[in-house]
């Protein structure tokens, strides 16, 4: 990751100032007694995962679409009959 020089300096300054607070917090924060850390579950291959994508074309000017969104959610969603 290439950061500009000013970002590196700002990050270094931040770490210098807040390091005592971060390390103190990290020492206080730990798992509760009796906690057992288990490995993460296996994730299926990308080919086995389900994906759904919808593309909707709205044949109205953008101003009309945006104005229709300016109402309470309960008035936006209609129940299926």
mmCIF file with all atom_site columns, C-alpha atoms in Angstrom:
data_model
loop_
_atom_site.group_PDB
_atom_site.id
_atom_site.type_symbol
_atom_site.label_atom_id
_atom_site.label_alt_id
_atom_site.label_comp_id
_atom_site.label_asym_id
_atom_site.label_entity_id
_atom_site.label_seq_id
_atom_site.pdbx_PDB_ins_code
_atom_site.Cartn_x
_atom_site.Cartn_y
_atom_site.Cartn_z
_atom_site.occupancy
_atom_site.B_iso_or_equiv
_atom_site.pdbx_formal_charge
_atom_site.auth_seq_id
_atom_site.auth_comp_id
_atom_site.auth_asym_id
_atom_site.auth_atom_id
_atom_site.pdbx_PDB_model_num
ATOM 1  C CA . UNK A 1 1  ? 0.000   0.000   0.000   1.00 0.00 ? 1  UNK A CA 1
ATOM 2  C CA . UNK A 1 2  ? 1.569   3.277   -1.109  1.00 0.00 ? 2  UNK A CA 1
ATOM 3  C CA . UNK A 1 3  ? 0.592   6.194   1.082   1.00 0.00 ? 3  UNK A CA 1
ATOM 4  C CA . UNK A 1 4  ? 1.537   9.807   0.426   1.00 0.00 ? 4  UNK A CA 1
ATOM 5  C CA . UNK A 1 5  ? 4.241   11.164  2.739   1.00 0.00 ? 5  UNK A CA 1
ATOM 6  C CA . UNK A 1 6  ? 1.836   13.344  4.722   1.00 0.00 ? 6  UNK A CA 1
ATOM 7  C CA . UNK A 1 7  ? -0.430  10.341  5.367   1.00 0.00 ? 7  UNK A CA 1
ATOM 8  C CA . UNK A 1 8  ? 2.499   8.303   6.661   1.00 0.00 ? 8  UNK A CA 1
ATOM 9  C CA . UNK A 1 9  ? 3.517   11.140  8.979   1.00 0.00 ? 9  UNK A CA 1
ATOM 10 C CA . UNK A 1 10 ? -0.055  11.607  10.203  1.00 0.00 ? 10 UNK A CA 1
ATOM 11 C CA . UNK A 1 11 ? -0.405  7.862   10.857  1.00 0.00 ? 11 UNK A CA 1
ATOM 12 C CA . UNK A 1 12 ? 2.928   7.746   12.679  1.00 0.00 ? 12 UNK A CA 1
ATOM 13 C CA . UNK A 1 13 ? 1.915   10.724  14.812  1.00 0.00 ? 13 UNK A CA 1
ATOM 14 C CA . UNK A 1 14 ? -1.438  9.146   15.601  1.00 0.00 ? 14 UNK A CA 1
ATOM 15 C CA . UNK A 1 15 ? 0.210   5.880   16.655  1.00 0.00 ? 15 UNK A CA 1
ATOM 16 C CA . UNK A 1 16 ? 2.745   7.711   18.819  1.00 0.00 ? 16 UNK A CA 1
ATOM 17 C CA . UNK A 1 17 ? 0.083   9.692   20.663  1.00 0.00 ? 17 UNK A CA 1
ATOM 18 C CA . UNK A 1 18 ? -2.493  6.929   21.123  1.00 0.00 ? 18 UNK A CA 1
ATOM 19 C CA . UNK A 1 19 ? -0.242  3.872   21.564  1.00 0.00 ? 19 UNK A CA 1
ATOM 20 C CA . UNK A 1 20 ? -0.358  3.973   25.403  1.00 0.00 ? 20 UNK A CA 1
ATOM 21 C CA . UNK A 1 21 ? -4.156  4.123   25.334  1.00 0.00 ? 21 UNK A CA 1
ATOM 22 C CA . UNK A 1 22 ? -4.492  1.361   22.765  1.00 0.00 ? 22 UNK A CA 1
ATOM 23 C CA . UNK A 1 23 ? -2.119  -0.983  24.568  1.00 0.00 ? 23 UNK A CA 1
ATOM 24 C CA . UNK A 1 24 ? -3.833  -0.315  27.927  1.00 0.00 ? 24 UNK A CA 1
ATOM 25 C CA . UNK A 1 25 ? -7.214  -1.077  26.386  1.00 0.00 ? 25 UNK A CA 1
ATOM 26 C CA . UNK A 1 26 ? -5.904  -4.229  24.720  1.00 0.00 ? 26 UNK A CA 1
ATOM 27 C CA . UNK A 1 27 ? -4.591  -5.517  28.054  1.00 0.00 ? 27 UNK A CA 1
ATOM 28 C CA . UNK A 1 28 ? -7.977  -4.990  29.729  1.00 0.00 ? 28 UNK A CA 1
ATOM 29 C CA . UNK A 1 29 ? -9.955  -6.537  26.900  1.00 0.00 ? 29 UNK A CA 1
ATOM 30 C CA . UNK A 1 30 ? -9.785  -10.299 26.713  1.00 0.00 ? 30 UNK A CA 1
ATOM 31 C CA . UNK A 1 31 ? -12.002 -13.323 26.274  1.00 0.00 ? 31 UNK A CA 1
ATOM 32 C CA . UNK A 1 32 ? -14.246 -14.294 29.183  1.00 0.00 ? 32 UNK A CA 1
ATOM 33 C CA . UNK A 1 33 ? -13.206 -17.169 31.400  1.00 0.00 ? 33 UNK A CA 1
ATOM 34 C CA . UNK A 1 34 ? -14.114 -20.524 29.913  1.00 0.00 ? 34 UNK A CA 1
ATOM 35 C CA . UNK A 1 35 ? -13.950 -19.208 26.354  1.00 0.00 ? 35 UNK A CA 1
ATOM 36 C CA . UNK A 1 36 ? -12.813 -21.846 23.881  1.00 0.00 ? 36 UNK A CA 1
ATOM 37 C CA . UNK A 1 37 ? -11.514 -20.558 20.569  1.00 0.00 ? 37 UNK A CA 1
ATOM 38 C CA . UNK A 1 38 ? -12.565 -22.831 17.729  1.00 0.00 ? 38 UNK A CA 1
ATOM 39 C CA . UNK A 1 39 ? -11.429 -22.684 14.115  1.00 0.00 ? 39 UNK A CA 1
ATOM 40 C CA . UNK A 1 40 ? -13.605 -20.816 11.635  1.00 0.00 ? 40 UNK A CA 1
ATOM 41 C CA . UNK A 1 41 ? -16.030 -22.984 9.672   1.00 0.00 ? 41 UNK A CA 1
ATOM 42 C CA . UNK A 1 42 ? -15.085 -24.033 6.159   1.00 0.00 ? 42 UNK A CA 1
ATOM 43 C CA . UNK A 1 43 ? -16.541 -21.914 3.375   1.00 0.00 ? 43 UNK A CA 1
ATOM 44 C CA . UNK A 1 44 ? -17.772 -23.498 0.155   1.00 0.00 ? 44 UNK A CA 1
ATOM 45 C CA . UNK A 1 45 ? -16.030 -22.842 -3.156  1.00 0.00 ? 45 UNK A CA 1
ATOM 46 C CA . UNK A 1 46 ? -17.263 -19.874 -5.181  1.00 0.00 ? 46 UNK A CA 1
ATOM 47 C CA . UNK A 1 47 ? -18.864 -22.245 -7.691  1.00 0.00 ? 47 UNK A CA 1
ATOM 48 C CA . UNK A 1 48 ? -21.051 -23.715 -4.918  1.00 0.00 ? 48 UNK A CA 1
ATOM 49 C CA . UNK A 1 49 ? -22.252 -20.407 -3.472  1.00 0.00 ? 49 UNK A CA 1
ATOM 50 C CA . UNK A 1 50 ? -25.598 -18.967 -4.528  1.00 0.00 ? 50 UNK A CA 1
ATOM 51 C CA . UNK A 1 51 ? -25.773 -15.525 -6.058  1.00 0.00 ? 51 UNK A CA 1
ATOM 52 C CA . UNK A 1 52 ? -28.699 -13.484 -7.299  1.00 0.00 ? 52 UNK A CA 1
ATOM 53 C CA . UNK A 1 53 ? -28.471 -10.209 -9.179  1.00 0.00 ? 53 UNK A CA 1
ATOM 54 C CA . UNK A 1 54 ? -31.358 -8.129  -10.446 1.00 0.00 ? 54 UNK A CA 1
ATOM 55 C CA . UNK A 1 55 ? -31.174 -5.198  -12.777 1.00 0.00 ? 55 UNK A CA 1
ATOM 56 C CA . UNK A 1 56 ? -34.222 -2.956  -12.968 1.00 0.00 ? 56 UNK A CA 1
ATOM 57 C CA . UNK A 1 57 ? -34.631 -0.229  -15.545 1.00 0.00 ? 57 UNK A CA 1
ATOM 58 C CA . UNK A 1 58 ? -36.982 2.547   -14.430 1.00 0.00 ? 58 UNK A CA 1
ATOM 59 C CA . UNK A 1 59 ? -38.434 4.479   -17.346 1.00 0.00 ? 59 UNK A CA 1
ATOM 60 C CA . UNK A 1 60 ? -38.877 7.739   -15.459 1.00 0.00 ? 60 UNK A CA 1
ATOM 61 C CA . UNK A 1 61 ? -36.715 10.830  -15.086 1.00 0.00 ? 61 UNK A CA 1
ATOM 62 C CA . UNK A 1 62 ? -34.307 10.703  -12.137 1.00 0.00 ? 62 UNK A CA 1
ATOM 63 C CA . UNK A 1 63 ? -36.096 13.635  -10.449 1.00 0.00 ? 63 UNK A CA 1
ATOM 64 C CA . UNK A 1 64 ? -39.381 11.705  -10.427 1.00 0.00 ? 64 UNK A CA 1
ATOM 65 C CA . UNK A 1 65 ? -37.700 8.592   -9.003  1.00 0.00 ? 65 UNK A CA 1
ATOM 66 C CA . UNK A 1 66 ? -35.937 10.584  -6.275  1.00 0.00 ? 66 UNK A CA 1
ATOM 67 C CA . UNK A 1 67 ? -39.174 12.402  -5.351  1.00 0.00 ? 67 UNK A CA 1
ATOM 68 C CA . UNK A 1 68 ? -40.957 9.066   -4.978  1.00 0.00 ? 68 UNK A CA 1
ATOM 69 C CA . UNK A 1 69 ? -38.416 8.076   -2.305  1.00 0.00 ? 69 UNK A CA 1
ATOM 70 C CA . UNK A 1 70 ? -39.274 11.081  -0.154  1.00 0.00 ? 70 UNK A CA 1
ATOM 71 C CA . UNK A 1 71 ? -41.990 9.339   1.898   1.00 0.00 ? 71 UNK A CA 1
ATOM 72 C CA . UNK A 1 72 ? -42.153 6.959   4.867   1.00 0.00 ? 72 UNK A CA 1
ATOM 73 C CA . UNK A 1 73 ? -41.074 3.380   4.207   1.00 0.00 ? 73 UNK A CA 1
ATOM 74 C CA . UNK A 1 74 ? -44.501 2.041   5.219   1.00 0.00 ? 74 UNK A CA 1
ATOM 75 C CA . UNK A 1 75 ? -46.009 4.032   2.333   1.00 0.00 ? 75 UNK A CA 1
ATOM 76 C CA . UNK A 1 76 ? -43.373 2.798   -0.123  1.00 0.00 ? 76 UNK A CA 1
ATOM 77 C CA . UNK A 1 77 ? -43.754 -0.977  0.215   1.00 0.00 ? 77 UNK A CA 1
ATOM 78 C CA . UNK A 1 78 ? -47.056 -2.427  -0.972  1.00 0.00 ? 78 UNK A CA 1
ATOM 79 C CA . UNK A 1 79 ? -48.346 -5.768  0.278   1.00 0.00 ? 79 UNK A CA 1
ATOM 80 C CA . UNK A 1 80 ? -48.609 -8.558  -2.279  1.00 0.00 ? 80 UNK A CA 1
ATOM 81 C CA . UNK A 1 81 ? -52.136 -9.670  -2.976  1.00 0.00 ? 81 UNK A CA 1
#
